[in-house]
XYZ file of C-alpha atoms in Angstrom:
755
model
C 72.754 112.778 91.524
C 76.122 111.606 92.808
C 79.093 113.716 91.738
C 82.635 112.320 92.060
C 85.313 115.002 92.004
C 88.926 113.960 91.471
C 91.303 115.744 93.855
C 94.594 114.346 92.572
C 96.122 117.573 91.293
C 98.025 120.345 93.074
C 98.759 118.998 96.536
C 101.349 120.338 98.938
C 103.599 117.795 100.658
C 106.083 118.003 103.537
C 108.417 115.057 104.153
C 108.708 115.670 107.853
C 106.301 115.548 110.763
C 105.442 119.205 110.345
C 102.184 119.212 112.269
C 98.732 120.377 111.245
C 98.795 123.605 109.168
C 96.005 126.135 109.517
C 96.330 127.439 105.971
C 97.604 125.921 102.738
C 101.415 125.962 103.105
C 103.207 127.860 100.358
C 106.654 126.454 101.202
C 105.774 122.739 100.940
C 106.639 120.754 97.825
C 104.064 120.579 95.040
C 102.987 117.028 94.152
C 100.217 115.289 92.268
C 98.571 112.042 93.310
C 99.145 109.151 93.197
C 102.277 109.805 95.234
C 104.689 107.923 97.480
C 107.779 109.289 99.187
C 109.439 105.898 98.726
C 109.305 105.872 94.921
C 113.112 105.690 94.817
C 114.444 104.666 98.224
C 111.910 101.812 98.469
C 114.078 99.758 96.123
C 117.252 101.694 95.236
C 119.569 99.391 97.190
C 120.638 101.733 99.981
C 119.588 99.211 102.622
C 116.662 101.105 104.139
C 113.843 103.454 103.259
C 112.107 106.420 104.839
C 109.420 105.339 107.290
C 107.735 108.254 108.994
C 104.654 110.405 109.405
C 104.380 113.058 106.709
C 101.803 115.616 105.623
C 99.705 116.376 102.568
C 97.506 119.467 102.131
C 95.109 120.750 99.482
C 92.415 123.410 99.168
C 89.031 122.676 97.604
C 85.703 124.360 97.021
C 82.621 122.844 98.647
C 80.689 120.923 95.965
C 77.307 122.442 95.245
C 74.455 120.026 95.966
C 71.182 121.427 94.543
C 69.025 119.627 97.115
C 68.856 120.553 100.774
C 70.547 118.130 103.138
C 73.152 116.898 100.628
C 76.305 115.265 101.993
C 79.984 115.566 101.038
C 82.448 112.711 101.582
C 86.197 112.542 101.241
C 87.306 109.234 99.727
C 90.896 108.061 100.170
C 91.625 105.153 97.816
C 94.593 104.014 99.942
C 97.068 105.562 102.379
C 100.141 103.609 103.390
C 100.049 102.540 106.175
C 97.894 104.682 108.483
C 96.339 108.106 108.045
C 94.506 110.907 109.849
C 92.255 113.211 107.826
C 91.521 116.842 108.781
C 89.180 119.413 107.231
C 89.531 123.071 108.154
C 91.580 122.191 111.233
C 89.265 119.487 112.637
C 90.037 115.775 112.667
C 87.602 113.829 110.499
C 88.770 110.235 110.682
C 91.710 107.971 111.444
C 92.362 104.792 109.441
C 94.774 101.882 109.949
C 95.721 99.673 107.009
C 97.606 100.787 103.936
C 95.746 99.112 101.082
C 92.010 99.765 101.217
C 89.494 102.512 100.510
C 88.142 104.584 103.387
C 85.735 107.501 103.469
C 84.430 110.104 105.856
C 81.468 112.486 105.853
C 82.918 116.019 105.961
C 79.716 117.971 105.257
C 79.460 119.752 108.575
C 83.093 120.912 108.434
C 82.894 122.434 104.949
C 82.429 126.167 104.477
C 79.354 127.546 102.730
C 81.563 129.934 100.756
C 85.262 129.986 99.875
C 87.995 127.400 99.985
C 88.365 124.529 102.440
C 91.628 123.035 103.647
C 92.014 119.250 103.419
C 95.027 117.843 105.276
C 96.070 114.192 105.510
C 98.810 112.996 107.841
C 100.061 109.726 106.371
C 102.542 107.377 108.061
C 104.314 104.154 107.166
C 106.185 103.875 110.449
C 105.914 100.583 112.303
C 102.892 100.286 114.567
C 102.059 97.185 116.603
C 98.343 97.378 115.750
C 98.768 97.503 111.962
C 99.561 94.672 109.540
C 101.859 93.937 107.837
C 104.239 93.853 110.772
C 107.212 92.306 109.010
C 107.488 91.022 105.455
C 109.787 90.592 102.481
C 108.679 93.733 100.640
C 108.776 97.502 101.019
C 105.903 99.168 102.888
C 105.546 102.244 100.701
C 104.133 105.356 102.348
C 101.903 107.967 100.811
C 98.592 108.699 99.105
C 99.477 106.318 96.314
C 96.033 105.675 94.779
C 94.475 109.122 94.886
C 91.716 111.042 96.701
C 88.158 111.989 95.668
C 85.291 114.097 96.931
C 81.878 112.501 96.596
C 78.799 114.719 96.703
C 75.452 112.978 97.204
C 71.881 113.925 98.152
C 70.775 113.323 101.726
C 69.216 110.029 100.580
C 71.902 107.966 98.853
C 73.472 104.546 98.540
C 75.590 103.821 101.597
C 79.129 105.242 101.558
C 79.964 104.583 105.204
C 80.153 100.784 105.459
C 83.831 99.742 105.230
C 84.379 101.617 101.972
C 81.965 99.414 100.048
C 79.923 100.396 96.958
C 76.541 100.159 98.706
C 75.239 97.498 96.303
C 75.755 93.712 96.358
C 75.270 91.561 93.257
C 75.326 87.745 93.492
C 74.782 85.954 90.168
C 74.031 82.225 90.338
C 73.713 79.727 87.513
C 70.428 77.888 87.107
C 70.028 74.354 85.766
C 67.778 75.623 82.987
C 70.577 77.617 81.359
C 69.643 80.966 82.819
C 70.932 82.742 85.895
C 69.453 84.379 88.949
C 70.882 87.700 90.099
C 70.463 88.355 93.811
C 70.470 92.140 94.187
C 70.667 94.173 97.359
C 71.254 97.870 97.887
C 71.816 99.741 101.131
C 70.163 103.146 101.264
C 70.837 105.891 103.811
C 67.929 108.008 105.129
C 65.124 106.642 102.876
C 61.421 107.366 103.296
C 58.308 105.990 101.591
C 58.833 108.210 98.538
C 62.001 106.396 97.444
C 62.421 103.213 95.438
C 65.412 101.355 94.010
C 65.185 100.453 90.341
C 67.446 97.639 89.177
C 68.429 96.997 85.579
C 70.614 94.108 84.374
C 72.165 94.818 80.972
C 74.152 92.492 78.752
C 77.530 93.352 77.242
C 75.785 95.061 74.311
C 73.847 97.344 76.652
C 70.460 95.671 76.234
C 68.375 95.298 79.398
C 67.730 91.607 80.085
C 66.165 91.800 83.560
C 64.968 94.354 86.071
C 63.081 94.965 89.286
C 61.820 97.768 91.523
C 61.918 97.672 95.319
C 61.090 100.038 98.192
C 64.235 101.828 99.351
C 63.896 100.423 102.853
C 63.663 96.797 101.643
C 65.741 96.508 98.499
C 66.681 92.821 98.329
C 65.339 90.996 95.286
C 66.244 88.151 92.905
C 65.771 88.591 89.153
C 66.056 85.963 86.443
C 68.151 86.289 83.271
C 67.223 83.669 80.638
C 69.974 82.154 78.483
C 72.631 83.848 80.581
C 76.118 83.882 79.132
C 78.792 82.639 81.529
C 81.945 84.378 82.698
C 84.650 82.063 81.372
C 88.412 82.318 81.656
C 88.723 82.515 77.862
C 85.546 84.555 77.429
C 84.969 86.735 80.517
C 81.473 87.950 79.719
C 80.329 90.827 81.923
C 76.843 92.092 82.674
C 76.233 95.582 84.060
C 73.867 95.947 86.993
C 72.570 99.470 87.558
C 70.912 100.406 90.838
C 69.070 103.738 90.605
C 67.667 105.441 93.689
C 64.435 107.035 92.469
C 62.112 109.645 94.058
C 58.971 109.849 91.928
C 60.227 111.094 88.537
C 63.725 111.994 89.697
C 66.876 109.860 90.024
C 68.764 110.750 93.205
C 71.728 108.379 93.136
C 73.098 105.616 90.944
C 75.675 102.831 91.178
C 76.890 100.611 88.323
C 78.346 97.158 89.009
C 80.057 94.775 86.581
C 78.988 91.187 87.257
C 79.814 87.759 85.886
C 77.878 84.496 85.988
C 80.112 81.574 86.994
C 80.229 78.579 89.277
C 83.428 77.160 90.692
C 84.721 74.605 93.136
C 87.838 72.640 94.040
C 88.289 68.890 94.322
C 91.339 67.185 95.911
C 91.730 64.881 92.892
C 90.300 67.006 90.082
C 91.687 70.420 91.003
C 89.861 73.630 90.098
C 86.493 73.391 88.363
C 84.797 76.381 86.743
C 81.380 76.177 85.113
C 81.611 72.387 85.299
C 85.005 72.184 83.521
C 88.216 70.991 85.171
C 90.799 73.704 84.489
C 93.988 73.740 86.595
C 94.798 77.272 87.693
C 98.303 78.125 86.511
C 99.598 81.634 86.964
C 101.611 84.136 88.924
C 101.728 86.288 92.028
C 101.905 90.049 91.675
C 103.183 92.916 93.796
C 101.862 96.367 92.934
C 105.090 98.397 92.610
C 107.146 99.496 89.621
C 110.655 100.877 89.359
C 110.967 104.494 90.533
C 107.200 104.768 90.815
C 106.913 102.550 93.862
C 103.242 101.715 94.298
C 102.005 105.072 92.947
C 100.588 103.617 89.734
C 98.077 104.924 87.240
C 95.083 102.973 85.977
C 96.983 102.383 82.739
C 99.964 100.991 84.688
C 97.667 98.425 86.311
C 96.115 97.438 82.998
C 99.557 97.145 81.380
C 100.596 94.685 84.107
C 97.452 92.642 83.523
C 98.076 92.559 79.765
C 101.663 91.320 80.246
C 100.328 88.510 82.441
C 97.630 87.695 79.875
C 100.276 87.491 77.152
C 102.054 84.908 79.313
C 99.000 82.667 79.070
C 98.314 82.592 82.810
C 94.733 82.087 83.963
C 95.153 83.029 87.637
C 96.818 85.748 89.715
C 97.544 85.724 93.405
C 97.399 89.358 94.498
C 99.977 89.399 97.252
C 100.064 90.316 100.067
C 97.339 92.906 100.547
C 94.334 94.478 98.880
C 95.203 95.755 95.399
C 93.752 98.639 93.412
C 90.179 98.505 92.131
C 91.722 99.223 88.737
C 93.581 95.924 88.803
C 90.557 93.925 89.954
C 88.614 95.558 87.089
C 91.314 94.443 84.661
C 91.111 90.881 85.996
C 87.317 90.900 85.546
C 87.707 92.018 81.944
C 90.629 89.772 80.959
C 89.457 86.554 82.592
C 91.824 85.884 85.494
C 90.804 83.840 88.519
C 92.021 85.871 91.488
C 93.249 84.978 94.973
C 92.852 88.158 97.063
C 94.312 88.384 100.560
C 95.076 90.557 103.573
C 98.594 91.329 104.881
C 98.447 88.884 107.805
C 101.958 87.726 107.037
C 105.119 86.181 108.522
C 104.723 87.111 112.178
C 101.585 87.377 114.304
C 101.666 90.253 116.756
C 100.056 89.227 120.086
C 98.678 92.752 120.504
C 94.844 92.324 120.554
C 94.554 95.512 118.512
C 96.563 93.817 115.756
C 93.997 91.042 115.506
C 91.234 93.630 115.286
C 93.186 95.210 112.439
C 93.196 91.809 110.715
C 89.443 91.634 111.091
C 88.993 95.193 109.827
C 91.220 94.627 106.785
C 89.383 91.394 105.963
C 86.024 93.179 106.163
C 87.296 95.935 103.878
C 88.744 93.436 101.400
C 85.524 91.449 101.094
C 82.988 94.292 101.289
C 84.852 96.500 98.805
C 85.506 93.665 96.348
C 82.471 91.409 96.726
C 81.125 92.175 93.251
C 84.272 91.287 91.257
C 83.632 88.016 89.371
C 87.376 87.402 88.963
C 87.835 86.894 92.711
C 87.168 83.285 93.710
C 89.381 82.962 96.805
C 89.911 84.969 99.974
C 93.359 84.417 101.531
C 93.542 84.691 105.320
C 97.331 84.600 105.913
C 100.742 84.025 104.366
C 103.722 82.158 105.881
C 102.454 83.069 109.326
C 104.362 80.242 111.034
C 107.689 81.980 110.394
C 106.953 83.715 113.695
C 106.047 80.449 115.443
C 102.754 78.824 116.322
C 100.454 79.207 119.315
C 96.915 78.330 120.306
C 96.023 81.987 119.836
C 97.334 81.952 116.274
C 95.187 78.935 115.411
C 92.193 80.529 117.135
C 92.672 83.780 115.189
C 92.742 81.862 111.912
C 89.517 80.090 112.758
C 87.917 83.423 113.594
C 89.004 84.874 110.235
C 87.640 81.807 108.472
C 84.268 82.242 110.181
C 84.247 85.942 109.306
C 84.902 85.222 105.623
C 82.010 82.777 105.479
C 79.667 85.190 107.240
C 80.502 88.035 104.882
C 80.675 85.936 101.724
C 79.449 82.330 101.668
C 79.799 82.241 97.861
C 83.605 82.068 97.722
C 86.305 79.711 98.973
C 88.957 80.563 101.546
C 92.626 79.683 101.288
C 95.949 80.028 103.078
C 99.603 80.121 102.008
C 101.744 77.936 104.299
C 105.449 78.523 104.775
C 107.464 75.567 103.493
C 108.360 74.317 106.981
C 104.701 74.010 108.088
C 104.387 70.399 109.276
C 102.167 68.026 107.338
C 100.291 67.373 110.604
C 100.046 71.018 111.728
C 96.855 72.308 113.421
C 96.673 75.073 110.784
C 95.432 72.467 108.302
C 91.695 71.955 107.720
C 90.854 75.553 108.692
C 90.357 77.043 105.230
C 88.443 75.476 102.332
C 91.581 74.910 100.259
C 95.292 75.220 101.060
C 98.584 76.021 99.384
C 102.272 75.867 100.230
C 105.120 78.238 99.463
C 108.034 75.989 98.442
C 111.471 77.031 97.240
C 113.116 73.638 96.849
C 115.976 74.280 94.486
C 116.653 77.767 95.786
C 116.457 78.211 99.583
C 116.679 74.514 100.295
C 116.717 71.091 98.755
C 116.692 70.433 95.010
C 114.167 71.463 92.384
C 113.414 67.770 91.937
C 112.054 67.668 95.509
C 108.943 69.684 94.614
C 106.915 66.979 92.904
C 107.536 64.195 95.469
C 106.724 66.596 98.330
C 103.379 67.517 96.753
C 102.646 63.839 96.034
C 103.369 62.850 99.624
C 101.145 65.577 101.101
C 98.369 64.557 98.709
C 98.751 60.961 99.897
C 98.734 61.909 103.603
C 95.812 64.344 103.216
C 93.680 63.032 100.333
C 90.806 65.255 101.513
C 92.736 68.558 101.209
C 92.768 70.536 97.960
C 96.468 71.388 97.642
C 98.071 74.231 95.694
C 101.545 75.716 95.234
C 101.149 79.368 96.198
C 104.784 80.444 95.784
C 107.834 79.006 94.065
C 110.726 80.636 92.263
C 114.348 81.688 92.246
C 116.379 84.798 91.528
C 117.196 85.553 87.918
C 119.476 88.498 87.154
C 119.931 89.063 83.443
C 123.590 90.074 83.811
C 124.739 86.594 84.902
C 125.294 83.746 82.428
C 127.329 80.629 81.879
C 127.401 77.156 80.333
C 126.932 75.352 83.649
C 124.112 77.085 85.588
C 123.758 76.138 89.249
C 121.605 76.998 92.236
C 122.494 80.316 93.852
C 124.503 81.584 90.887
C 121.662 84.071 90.199
C 121.989 83.454 86.476
C 119.206 83.839 83.974
C 120.022 80.306 82.821
C 119.506 78.666 86.223
C 116.224 80.496 86.701
C 115.077 79.199 83.322
C 116.119 75.600 84.116
C 114.343 75.813 87.471
C 111.100 76.957 85.859
C 111.424 74.366 83.079
C 111.296 71.699 85.778
C 108.484 73.309 87.775
C 106.309 73.974 84.730
C 106.591 70.306 83.722
C 105.994 69.103 87.288
C 102.783 71.119 87.501
C 101.625 70.093 84.043
C 101.861 66.468 85.159
C 99.697 67.109 88.242
C 96.393 68.726 87.227
C 95.008 67.889 90.686
C 97.131 70.729 92.110
C 94.299 73.251 92.181
C 96.491 76.307 91.636
C 100.082 77.395 91.202
C 101.477 80.902 91.407
C 105.024 81.764 90.321
C 106.839 84.011 92.748
C 106.861 86.544 91.194
C 105.560 87.995 87.954
C 107.683 91.121 88.304
C 110.803 91.935 90.296
C 109.668 94.090 93.226
C 110.945 96.373 95.936
C 112.352 94.963 99.146
C 114.646 97.592 100.613
C 116.079 95.120 103.141
C 117.442 92.696 100.537
C 121.032 92.645 99.346
C 121.881 89.579 97.306
C 122.996 88.650 93.847
C 124.561 92.055 93.266
C 121.166 93.780 92.972
C 120.248 95.275 96.328
C 116.864 96.619 97.388
C 114.817 94.226 95.290
C 113.526 90.708 95.110
C 114.673 89.551 91.673
C 112.578 86.396 91.317
C 110.327 88.034 88.745
C 109.747 86.601 85.288
C 109.905 90.248 84.167
C 112.178 93.028 85.380
C 110.817 95.667 87.743
C 110.775 98.312 85.002
C 108.673 95.932 82.814
C 111.237 96.352 80.005
C 112.701 92.838 79.890
C 110.990 89.460 79.879
C 113.480 86.954 81.234
C 113.908 83.572 79.521
C 111.855 81.997 82.322
C 108.837 84.030 81.160
C 108.773 82.127 77.888
C 108.769 78.593 79.304
C 105.377 79.389 80.839
C 104.199 80.939 77.607
C 105.134 77.664 75.903
C 103.054 75.700 78.424
C 100.103 78.050 78.880
C 99.591 80.228 75.823
C 97.332 79.031 73.014
C 98.939 81.470 70.575
C 101.788 79.864 68.575
C 105.162 80.955 69.937
C 108.867 80.175 69.777
C 111.639 81.702 71.883
C 115.433 81.482 71.709
C 116.956 81.448 75.189
C 120.260 83.098 76.021
C 120.197 86.234 73.886
C 121.781 88.145 76.780
C 124.448 85.425 77.008
C 125.756 87.245 73.985
C 129.492 86.487 74.191
C 130.451 82.828 74.503
C 133.762 81.014 74.669
C 134.403 77.557 73.227
C 133.949 75.914 69.875
C 130.425 74.728 70.613
C 127.522 76.031 72.648
C 124.076 74.863 73.672
C 121.003 76.638 72.329
C 117.708 76.139 74.167
C 114.427 76.912 72.474
C 110.955 77.113 74.043
C 107.892 76.565 71.872
C 104.318 75.336 72.081
C 104.678 73.886 68.571
C 105.594 70.217 67.970
C 108.646 70.909 65.765
C 111.444 73.470 65.846
C 114.088 74.032 63.181
C 117.313 75.853 64.083
C 119.337 77.802 61.529
C 122.858 79.199 61.901
C 123.819 81.959 59.488
C 121.077 80.832 57.146
C 122.006 77.136 57.185
C 119.794 74.481 58.768
C 121.492 73.007 61.816
C 118.797 70.554 62.842
C 115.051 70.081 63.083
C 113.675 68.496 66.245
C 110.369 67.159 67.441
C 109.672 67.718 71.111
C 107.521 69.062 73.902
C 108.047 72.698 75.043
C 111.876 72.508 75.393
C 114.189 71.912 72.430
C 117.961 71.681 72.975
C 120.536 72.044 70.200
C 124.327 71.764 70.329
C 125.880 74.015 67.695
C 129.382 74.830 66.497
C 130.325 78.498 66.623
C 132.414 80.307 64.052
C 134.705 83.148 65.046
C 132.941 86.463 65.474
C 129.195 86.884 65.211
C 126.728 84.057 64.671
C 123.138 84.672 63.578
C 120.682 82.124 64.954
C 117.074 81.633 63.873
C 114.499 79.286 65.402
C 111.452 78.431 63.278
C 108.336 76.650 64.538
C 105.510 76.552 62.012
C 104.611 80.141 61.177
C 106.547 81.753 64.052
C 110.256 82.456 64.384
C 112.760 84.087 66.719
C 116.204 85.523 65.957
C 119.289 86.351 68.004
C 122.992 87.005 67.524
C 125.816 85.679 69.691
C 129.553 86.236 69.440
C 132.297 83.663 69.837
C 135.047 85.096 72.067
C 138.273 83.850 73.628
C 137.120 84.649 77.148
C 133.656 85.410 78.451
C 133.148 88.736 80.254
C 133.856 88.622 83.988
C 130.553 90.391 84.624
C 128.771 87.160 83.631
C 129.733 85.541 86.946
C 128.796 86.956 90.332
C 132.049 87.040 92.358
C 130.117 85.972 95.425
C 129.411 82.568 93.844
C 133.000 81.383 94.215
C 133.461 83.158 97.542
C 130.425 81.407 98.968
C 131.722 77.954 97.971
C 135.040 78.770 99.623
C 133.155 80.022 102.670
C 131.511 76.643 103.230
C 134.900 74.945 103.015
C 136.424 77.402 105.468
C 133.526 76.871 107.850
C 134.446 73.209 108.226
C 138.039 74.152 108.979
C 136.723 76.122 111.948
C 135.029 72.984 113.230
C 138.463 71.427 113.821
C 138.511 67.717 114.571
C 134.784 67.494 115.207
C 133.199 64.170 114.286
C 130.424 65.508 112.082
C 128.553 62.196 112.204
C 128.331 62.094 115.995
C 125.073 62.934 117.807
C 124.812 66.576 118.740
C 125.009 67.698 122.368
C 122.953 70.436 123.984
C 124.611 71.109 127.351
C 122.795 73.111 130.021
C 123.675 76.807 130.070
C 125.197 76.801 126.592
C 123.882 78.087 123.293
C 122.907 75.683 120.529
C 121.096 75.466 117.214
C 117.869 75.088 119.212
C 118.001 78.725 120.332
C 116.181 81.350 118.318
C 118.166 83.957 116.431
C 116.870 86.582 118.847
C 118.164 84.540 121.815
C 121.560 84.130 120.147
C 121.711 87.894 119.609
C 122.191 88.364 123.369
C 125.766 87.161 122.810
C 127.816 88.965 120.131
C 129.941 85.844 119.681
C 126.919 83.566 119.206
C 125.260 86.047 116.854
C 128.408 86.238 114.720
C 128.334 82.449 114.285
C 124.621 82.509 113.435
C 124.998 85.388 110.971
C 127.907 83.672 109.207
C 125.913 80.448 108.938
C 122.866 82.324 107.650
C 124.950 84.062 104.999
C 126.387 80.749 103.840
C 123.037 78.930 103.867
C 120.725 81.639 102.537
C 123.158 84.210 101.092
C 121.366 86.904 103.054
C 122.452 89.306 105.763
C 121.311 88.780 109.340
C 121.742 91.659 111.788
C 119.443 93.150 114.469
C 117.177 95.766 112.968
C 118.397 95.143 109.423
C 117.402 93.077 106.440
C 115.167 90.130 107.243
C 115.715 90.354 110.992
C 112.096 90.854 112.075
C 111.004 87.902 109.966
C 113.784 85.536 110.981
C 114.488 86.408 114.619
C 112.015 83.874 116.014
C 113.480 80.985 113.988
C 116.150 78.562 115.184
C 119.228 77.534 113.218
C 117.955 73.978 113.497
C 114.816 74.966 111.611
C 116.850 76.896 109.023
C 118.940 73.770 108.494
C 115.793 71.777 107.832
C 114.745 74.371 105.270
C 118.136 74.300 103.532
C 118.043 70.488 103.410
C 120.349 68.948 100.821
C 121.705 72.358 99.787
C 123.979 72.281 102.826
C 126.704 69.606 102.988
C 126.513 66.860 105.595
C 127.742 68.055 108.938
C 127.097 71.760 108.381
C 124.460 72.080 111.111
C 126.536 69.877 113.428
C 129.538 72.139 112.932
C 127.478 75.221 113.817
C 126.176 73.549 116.959
C 129.715 72.490 117.925
C 130.772 76.126 117.970
C 127.680 77.434 119.745
C 127.876 74.964 122.660
C 131.261 76.454 123.586
C 129.548 79.746 124.477
C 127.899 80.422 127.828
C 124.373 81.777 127.657
C 124.032 85.419 128.600
C-alpha cells in the first residue's frame, strides 16, 4: 500500500547560492518546514525583500517497499518561485511556478542501504518565464508548504500527471433526486490481474454506491439514490474511495471528498446553486500572515477560513495563485464557493516561455483541484491590461479559455478586469462570466460612482454576467477623527466606504459575485503609504489576525444569520468636543444605546444605526443592545485628541496639490492641451518619461499626489506602472483630482525635449 512519509523536520538551510553539497552540511542553519526566508522582510517595511536562489538539504532513509519494483517519489507541496531537486548529487527535476504541487520519481537514485541526501535549490528571483512577473504582493521564497516522500508499489495510481491525485470524481444531479458519480482512475503499469474498486460513502461512512473496473479501463458512472446536495449552508460531503486491487490484496488507495451540486450564472439573476438564486458575497484572500509569511500550518489555514465564515461570507476569491490544499479542504467543509486562479497578473511578458508557464500553471491548478466541490470558477487573469493590450494578449486569453474547457467542462471561467478596461474591450466575451476590480472612492472617483458604473455596464452588455472582483480602501486602526475622508487612512473612512458598498451590492442581486479586497492585510514589500510600510492595509482584519476592523462588522451585519451588534469606534478612544457620533452595526431591526447605564435612544433601522450623544468629562461607558445581543465600549472625553490619530501626510498632501498649481503659473487650465512634436506629454508612458530625469521628477510628483505612492525605477510599483501613461492615471483618479490637474502636468512636460 501507499506510504506517505512527512519530511518536514530537521532540514539544513543556507541563505546564499552555496551550490550543490555532496554531504549533509553541518554548518548550515537548522530549519523545519514549512519555511520561507521572507517571513520578516516580506512585509517589515524596509522597502525590499530578499530575492535569490538558496539551498535546502536533508538526509532520509529509503522507504522499504515489501513488493519488488516499488517506486519512491519526492513530493514538494510548493516552492516559491522555482526549484531544482537533487538526490544523492543527481538532478531529479526542475519546476517553475511557486504555488503548486510537483513530484518526481527518485527510485533509481536512492541507495539500497544507508542515508540519502535530498537537496532542493529554491529561488524567488525574477525570471522572464515564470509568473507572476510583477504584482502588488510579496513573492515569498522557500519550501513553504512542506515536502513528502511517497512510497508505492510498481502498480499504483498515477503520481506523475501535473501533481494530480490520480482519480477524478464528477458528481451530477439527476432529475429523480439522486446523483450520478462519474469516476475515473489513472493506473500506472497495470496488467490483467488488477482491478479498481470504487466505493461511495455518505458522511456517516455508509457505502451508498460502488463499482469494480479493470485497471486498464477504469471509467464508470455509479448512481446514488436520494443524494444529499452540497449547499452553502449545509456542505454535505461524500467520500469516494478508489482501491487498486490484485486478487485478495489492496495495492494502492486514494480517498476523495466530493459534493453534489449544480450551479450557473445569469446576467439578470446572478449566481444560482442547486436551483436557488444566491448572490455570492465574500472576500479575497492572500495566504500570508505576519512574521510567518506564507509558511502556514494546516491549522493556520483553517483558522483563516473560520474567521471568514464568522463574517457570514459565502464566497472566497483565492488570489492570485493556487492556494494550499488545506485551504481548499476547509472551503469544501465550510461551504464557500471558490474562485481559484493562476498568477497571470498585471503585465504579460511577451516571452513565449512565459505563456507556456501560464498553460502549465493552469493545468496544475485544474488537475490538482478538480475534485474540490467548493471550486466553481477558474480565473484566467487579473488586471492584465495594466501592462497594455495586444493581439497576442487576447489570443493567449482565448487559448487559456479553451484549455480550461478541455480540462474541465463542468466549471465556469472568469476574469478580473482592471478598472480602466474599456466597456468595449476585446477582452470581453472570452470567459463565461466577468468581474471588474474597482476602487472608486479610493484610487479614483467617489464611492458613489460604483453603483452607476455597474448599472451602465449591465445596460451596455445585458448578456454578460458581471461581478465586482475587488474593491476596498486602506484602514489603519491608529487613525481616527470626526470627519473621515478619502485617503486619510482612518478606520472610520474605511468603515463608511464599506457601508456604502455593502448597501450597493445588497441592492443589486444580479451582480453574480463580489469580493472585498482584502480579508486580511497582507505583505507587499514595495508599498509605503499611510504610515505602515511593507503591507497592503485594505484588509477587514489585521495581518496578525488579532484585530477585526470596524469594516469587518458591516459585512457581518449584512451577511451573517447569527444575531449581532457592534459598536464602531472603540479605538477612537479619546474624543474632543461636547458631543460625538456613535455608529452601530446590527442585523437586528432595533438598537438601544445606553450611556453610563442610562438609555440615550432606541432606533429602528437597517444595518447602520447612528446616534449623537453628549459626553461627560472623563470616561464614558457605552452599551448597544439589539434583542439578545449587546456590545460595550469605553471612550474618554479629552480637551485635545492625540496627534497620532491624524496621519501628518494627509495635510501635507492637500498642500501639495495647491503648490502644484502654483508651479503651473498663469496656465489657462481650461484650454485644450497641446502635444508638440519632440516634447514629452501625459501621453508618454512612465518608462518613456524616465529617460529624462526632469520629466520623471514631474511624473513621480504627480503620482505621489494622485495615488499617494512612490514611483521610482526599480522600486515600489514601478514594474506594474511603467507601461501606463499619466493620461490614463488621470482617468483612473477621476473626480479625486481637481479640475486642471492633468492639464497642469502636461503644461510642464511639454517644456521638456524628448531624450
